PDB file of C-alpha atoms in Angstrom:
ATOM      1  CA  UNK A   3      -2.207   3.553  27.057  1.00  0.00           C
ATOM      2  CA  UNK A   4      -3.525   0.844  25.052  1.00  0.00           C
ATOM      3  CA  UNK A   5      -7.076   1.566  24.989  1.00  0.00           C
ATOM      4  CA  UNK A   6      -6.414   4.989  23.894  1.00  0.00           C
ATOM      5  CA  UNK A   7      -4.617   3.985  21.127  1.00  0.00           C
ATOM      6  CA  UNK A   8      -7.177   1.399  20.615  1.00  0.00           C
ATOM      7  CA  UNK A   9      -9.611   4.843  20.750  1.00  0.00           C
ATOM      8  CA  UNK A  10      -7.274   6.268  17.674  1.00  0.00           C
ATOM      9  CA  UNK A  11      -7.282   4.039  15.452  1.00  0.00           C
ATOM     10  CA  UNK A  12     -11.476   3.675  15.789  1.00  0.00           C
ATOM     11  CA  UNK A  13     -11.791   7.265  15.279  1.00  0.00           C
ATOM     12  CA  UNK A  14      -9.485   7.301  11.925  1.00  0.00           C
ATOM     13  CA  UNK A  15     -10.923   4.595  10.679  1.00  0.00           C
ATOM     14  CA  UNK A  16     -14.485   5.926  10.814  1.00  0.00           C
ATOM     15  CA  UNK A  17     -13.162   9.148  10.057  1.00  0.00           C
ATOM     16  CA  UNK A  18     -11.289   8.121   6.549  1.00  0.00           C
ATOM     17  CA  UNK A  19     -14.437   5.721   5.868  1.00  0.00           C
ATOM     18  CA  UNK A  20     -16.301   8.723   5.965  1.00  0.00           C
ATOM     19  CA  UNK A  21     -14.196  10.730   3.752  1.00  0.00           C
ATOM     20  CA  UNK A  22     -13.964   7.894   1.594  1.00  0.00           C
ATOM     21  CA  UNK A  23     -18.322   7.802   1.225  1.00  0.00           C
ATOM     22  CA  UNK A  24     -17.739  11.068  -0.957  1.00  0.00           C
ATOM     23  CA  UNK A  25     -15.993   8.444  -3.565  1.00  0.00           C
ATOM     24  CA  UNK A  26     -18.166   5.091  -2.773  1.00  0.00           C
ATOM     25  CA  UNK A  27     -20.444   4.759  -6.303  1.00  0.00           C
ATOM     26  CA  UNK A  28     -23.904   3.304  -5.688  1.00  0.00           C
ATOM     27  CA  UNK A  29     -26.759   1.483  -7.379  1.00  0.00           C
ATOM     28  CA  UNK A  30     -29.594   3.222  -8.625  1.00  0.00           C
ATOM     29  CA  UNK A  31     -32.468   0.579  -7.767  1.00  0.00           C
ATOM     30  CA  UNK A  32     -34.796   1.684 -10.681  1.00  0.00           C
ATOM     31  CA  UNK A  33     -32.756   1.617 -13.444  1.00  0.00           C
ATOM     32  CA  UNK A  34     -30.275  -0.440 -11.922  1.00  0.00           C
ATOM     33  CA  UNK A  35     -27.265   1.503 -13.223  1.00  0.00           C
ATOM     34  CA  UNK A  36     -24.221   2.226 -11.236  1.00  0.00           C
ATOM     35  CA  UNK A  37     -23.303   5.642 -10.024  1.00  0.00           C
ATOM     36  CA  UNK A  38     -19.919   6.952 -10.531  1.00  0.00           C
ATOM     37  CA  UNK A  39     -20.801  10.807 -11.180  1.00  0.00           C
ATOM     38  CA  UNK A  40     -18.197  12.231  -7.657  1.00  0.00           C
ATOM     39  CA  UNK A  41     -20.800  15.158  -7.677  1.00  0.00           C
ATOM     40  CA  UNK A  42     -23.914  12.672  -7.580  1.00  0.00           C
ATOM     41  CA  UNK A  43     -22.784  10.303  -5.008  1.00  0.00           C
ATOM     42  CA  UNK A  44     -21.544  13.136  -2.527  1.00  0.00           C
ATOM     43  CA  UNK A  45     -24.771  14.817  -3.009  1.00  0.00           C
ATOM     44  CA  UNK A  46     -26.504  11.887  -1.867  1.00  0.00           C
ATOM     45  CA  UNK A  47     -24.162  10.626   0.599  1.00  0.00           C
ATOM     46  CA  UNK A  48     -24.806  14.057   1.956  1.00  0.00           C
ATOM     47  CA  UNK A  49     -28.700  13.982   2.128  1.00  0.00           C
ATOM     48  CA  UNK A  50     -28.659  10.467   3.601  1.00  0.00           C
ATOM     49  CA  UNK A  51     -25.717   9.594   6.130  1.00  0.00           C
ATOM     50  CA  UNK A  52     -23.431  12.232   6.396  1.00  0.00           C
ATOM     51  CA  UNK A  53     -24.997  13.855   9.250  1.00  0.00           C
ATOM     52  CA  UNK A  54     -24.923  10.724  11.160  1.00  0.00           C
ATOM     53  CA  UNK A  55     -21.776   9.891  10.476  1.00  0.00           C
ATOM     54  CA  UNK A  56     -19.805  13.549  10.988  1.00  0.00           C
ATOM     55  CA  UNK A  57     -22.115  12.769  14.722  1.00  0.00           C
ATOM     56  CA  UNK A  58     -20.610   9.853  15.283  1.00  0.00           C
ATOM     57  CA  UNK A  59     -16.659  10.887  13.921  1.00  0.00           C
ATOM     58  CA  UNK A  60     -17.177  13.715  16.378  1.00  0.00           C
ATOM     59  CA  UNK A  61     -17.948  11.816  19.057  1.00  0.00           C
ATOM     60  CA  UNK A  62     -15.604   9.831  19.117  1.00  0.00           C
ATOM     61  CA  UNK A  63     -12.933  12.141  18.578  1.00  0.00           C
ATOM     62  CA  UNK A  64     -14.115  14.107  21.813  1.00  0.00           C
ATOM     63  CA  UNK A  65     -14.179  11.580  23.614  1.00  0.00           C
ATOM     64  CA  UNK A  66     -10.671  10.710  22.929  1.00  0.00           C
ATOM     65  CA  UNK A  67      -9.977  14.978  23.577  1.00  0.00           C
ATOM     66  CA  UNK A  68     -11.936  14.508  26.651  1.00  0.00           C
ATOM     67  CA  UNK A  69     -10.568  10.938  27.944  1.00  0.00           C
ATOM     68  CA  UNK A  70      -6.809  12.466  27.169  1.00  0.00           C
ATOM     69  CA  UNK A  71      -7.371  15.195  29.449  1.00  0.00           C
ATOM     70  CA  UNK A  72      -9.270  13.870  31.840  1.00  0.00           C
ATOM     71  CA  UNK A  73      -7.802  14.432  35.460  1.00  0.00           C
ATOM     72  CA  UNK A  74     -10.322  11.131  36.922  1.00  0.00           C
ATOM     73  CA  UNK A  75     -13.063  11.428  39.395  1.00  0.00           C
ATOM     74  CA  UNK A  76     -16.175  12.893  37.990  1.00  0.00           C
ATOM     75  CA  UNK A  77     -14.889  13.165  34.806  1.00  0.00           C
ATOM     76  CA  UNK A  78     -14.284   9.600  34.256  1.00  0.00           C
ATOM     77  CA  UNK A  79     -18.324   9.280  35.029  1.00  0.00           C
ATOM     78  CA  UNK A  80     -19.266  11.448  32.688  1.00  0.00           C
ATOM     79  CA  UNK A  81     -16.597   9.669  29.813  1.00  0.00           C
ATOM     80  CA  UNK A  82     -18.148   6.529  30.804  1.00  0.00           C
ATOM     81  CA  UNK A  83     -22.188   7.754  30.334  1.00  0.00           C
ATOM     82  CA  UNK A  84     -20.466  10.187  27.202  1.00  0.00           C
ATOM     83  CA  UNK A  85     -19.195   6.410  25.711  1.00  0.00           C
ATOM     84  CA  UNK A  86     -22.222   4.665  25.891  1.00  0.00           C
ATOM     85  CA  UNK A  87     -24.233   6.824  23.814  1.00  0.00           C
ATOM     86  CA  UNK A  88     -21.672   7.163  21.135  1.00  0.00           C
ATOM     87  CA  UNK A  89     -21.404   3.257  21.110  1.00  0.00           C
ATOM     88  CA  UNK A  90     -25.611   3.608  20.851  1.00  0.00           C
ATOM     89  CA  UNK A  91     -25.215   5.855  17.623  1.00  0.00           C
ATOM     90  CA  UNK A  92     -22.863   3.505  16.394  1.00  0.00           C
ATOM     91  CA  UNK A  93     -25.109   1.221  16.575  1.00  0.00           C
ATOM     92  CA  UNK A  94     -27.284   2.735  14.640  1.00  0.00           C
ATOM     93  CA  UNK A  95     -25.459   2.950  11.573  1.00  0.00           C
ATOM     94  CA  UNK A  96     -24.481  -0.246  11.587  1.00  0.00           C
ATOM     95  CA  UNK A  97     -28.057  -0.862  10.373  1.00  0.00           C
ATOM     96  CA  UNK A  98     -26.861   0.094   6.991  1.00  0.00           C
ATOM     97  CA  UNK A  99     -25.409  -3.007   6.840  1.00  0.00           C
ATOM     98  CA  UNK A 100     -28.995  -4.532   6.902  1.00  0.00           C
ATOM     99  CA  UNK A 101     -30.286  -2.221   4.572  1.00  0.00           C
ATOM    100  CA  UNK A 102     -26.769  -3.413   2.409  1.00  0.00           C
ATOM    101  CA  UNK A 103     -28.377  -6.823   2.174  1.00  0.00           C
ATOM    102  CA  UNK A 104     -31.509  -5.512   0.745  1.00  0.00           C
ATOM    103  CA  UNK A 105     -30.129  -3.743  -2.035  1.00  0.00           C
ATOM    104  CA  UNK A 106     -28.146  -6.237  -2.847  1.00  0.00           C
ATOM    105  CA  UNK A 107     -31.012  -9.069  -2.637  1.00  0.00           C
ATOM    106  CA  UNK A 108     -32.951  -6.380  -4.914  1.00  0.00           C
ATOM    107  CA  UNK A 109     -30.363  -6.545  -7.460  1.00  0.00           C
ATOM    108  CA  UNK A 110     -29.725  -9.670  -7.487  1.00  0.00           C
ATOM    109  CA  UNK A 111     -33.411 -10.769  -8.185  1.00  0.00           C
ATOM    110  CA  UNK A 112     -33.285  -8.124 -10.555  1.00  0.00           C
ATOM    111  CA  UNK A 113     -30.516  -9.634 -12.869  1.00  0.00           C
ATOM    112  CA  UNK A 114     -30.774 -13.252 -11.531  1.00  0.00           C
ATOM    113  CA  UNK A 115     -32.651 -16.406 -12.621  1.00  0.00           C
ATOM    114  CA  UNK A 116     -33.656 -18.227  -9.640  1.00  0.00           C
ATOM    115  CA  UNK A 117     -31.216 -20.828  -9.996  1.00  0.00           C
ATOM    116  CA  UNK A 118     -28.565 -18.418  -9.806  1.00  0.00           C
ATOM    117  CA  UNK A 119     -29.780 -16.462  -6.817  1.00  0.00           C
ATOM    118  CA  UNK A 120     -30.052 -19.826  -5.169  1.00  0.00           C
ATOM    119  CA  UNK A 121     -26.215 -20.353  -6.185  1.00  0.00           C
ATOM    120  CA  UNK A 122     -25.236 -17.014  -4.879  1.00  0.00           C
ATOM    121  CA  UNK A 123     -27.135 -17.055  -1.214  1.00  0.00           C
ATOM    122  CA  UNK A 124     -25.719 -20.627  -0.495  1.00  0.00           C
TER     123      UNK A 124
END
């Protein structure tokens, strides 16, 4: 039904913005110099959040596997409890989003006078 489909199109997007990490440059903080090198930014993407993520993309992908074949009963239980700690690992990476901020705070100070940081934050 609908929350299964709902279910899909979670799973593809986290799966395709995982795929897409591999191509995602990045900021190197001390010299402040973009990375665009495919090898370099899937080697770190790799040493950093790829486990979590591939976790989390699995997850949720069993769960739809699971919650597709799932005759009810017992096995809705276990869904349910299965669910919740997926949606706790999400969680968790949504604290990149914090550690976003920082980075981009850092840079900004970096290349910034004060009056334009101030301009930028408000």
């Amino acid at each position: 039904g609908f929350l299964n489909a709902c279910m899909i199109v979670s799973a593809s997007f986290w799966a395709s913005d995982m795929c897409l990490s591999f191509l995602k440059g990045y900021y190197r903080l001390k010299e402040g110099d973009l990375e665009t090198r495919i090898t370099s930014i899937a080697a770190r993407y790799v040493r950093t959040w790829f486990a979590l993520d591939a976790l989390l993309v699995c997850c949720d992908w069993a769960n739809i596997a699971v919650t597709s074949s799932s005759n009810g009963g017992g096995d809705s239980m276990k869904m349910l409890r299965f669910a919740r700690i997926v949606k706790a690992i999400r969680l968790v990476s949504i604290l990149r989003i914090g550690r976003l901020q920082r980075v981009v705070s850092d840079l900004l100070e970096r290349c910034l006078s004060e009056q334009g940081r101030s301009c930028v934050t408000l």
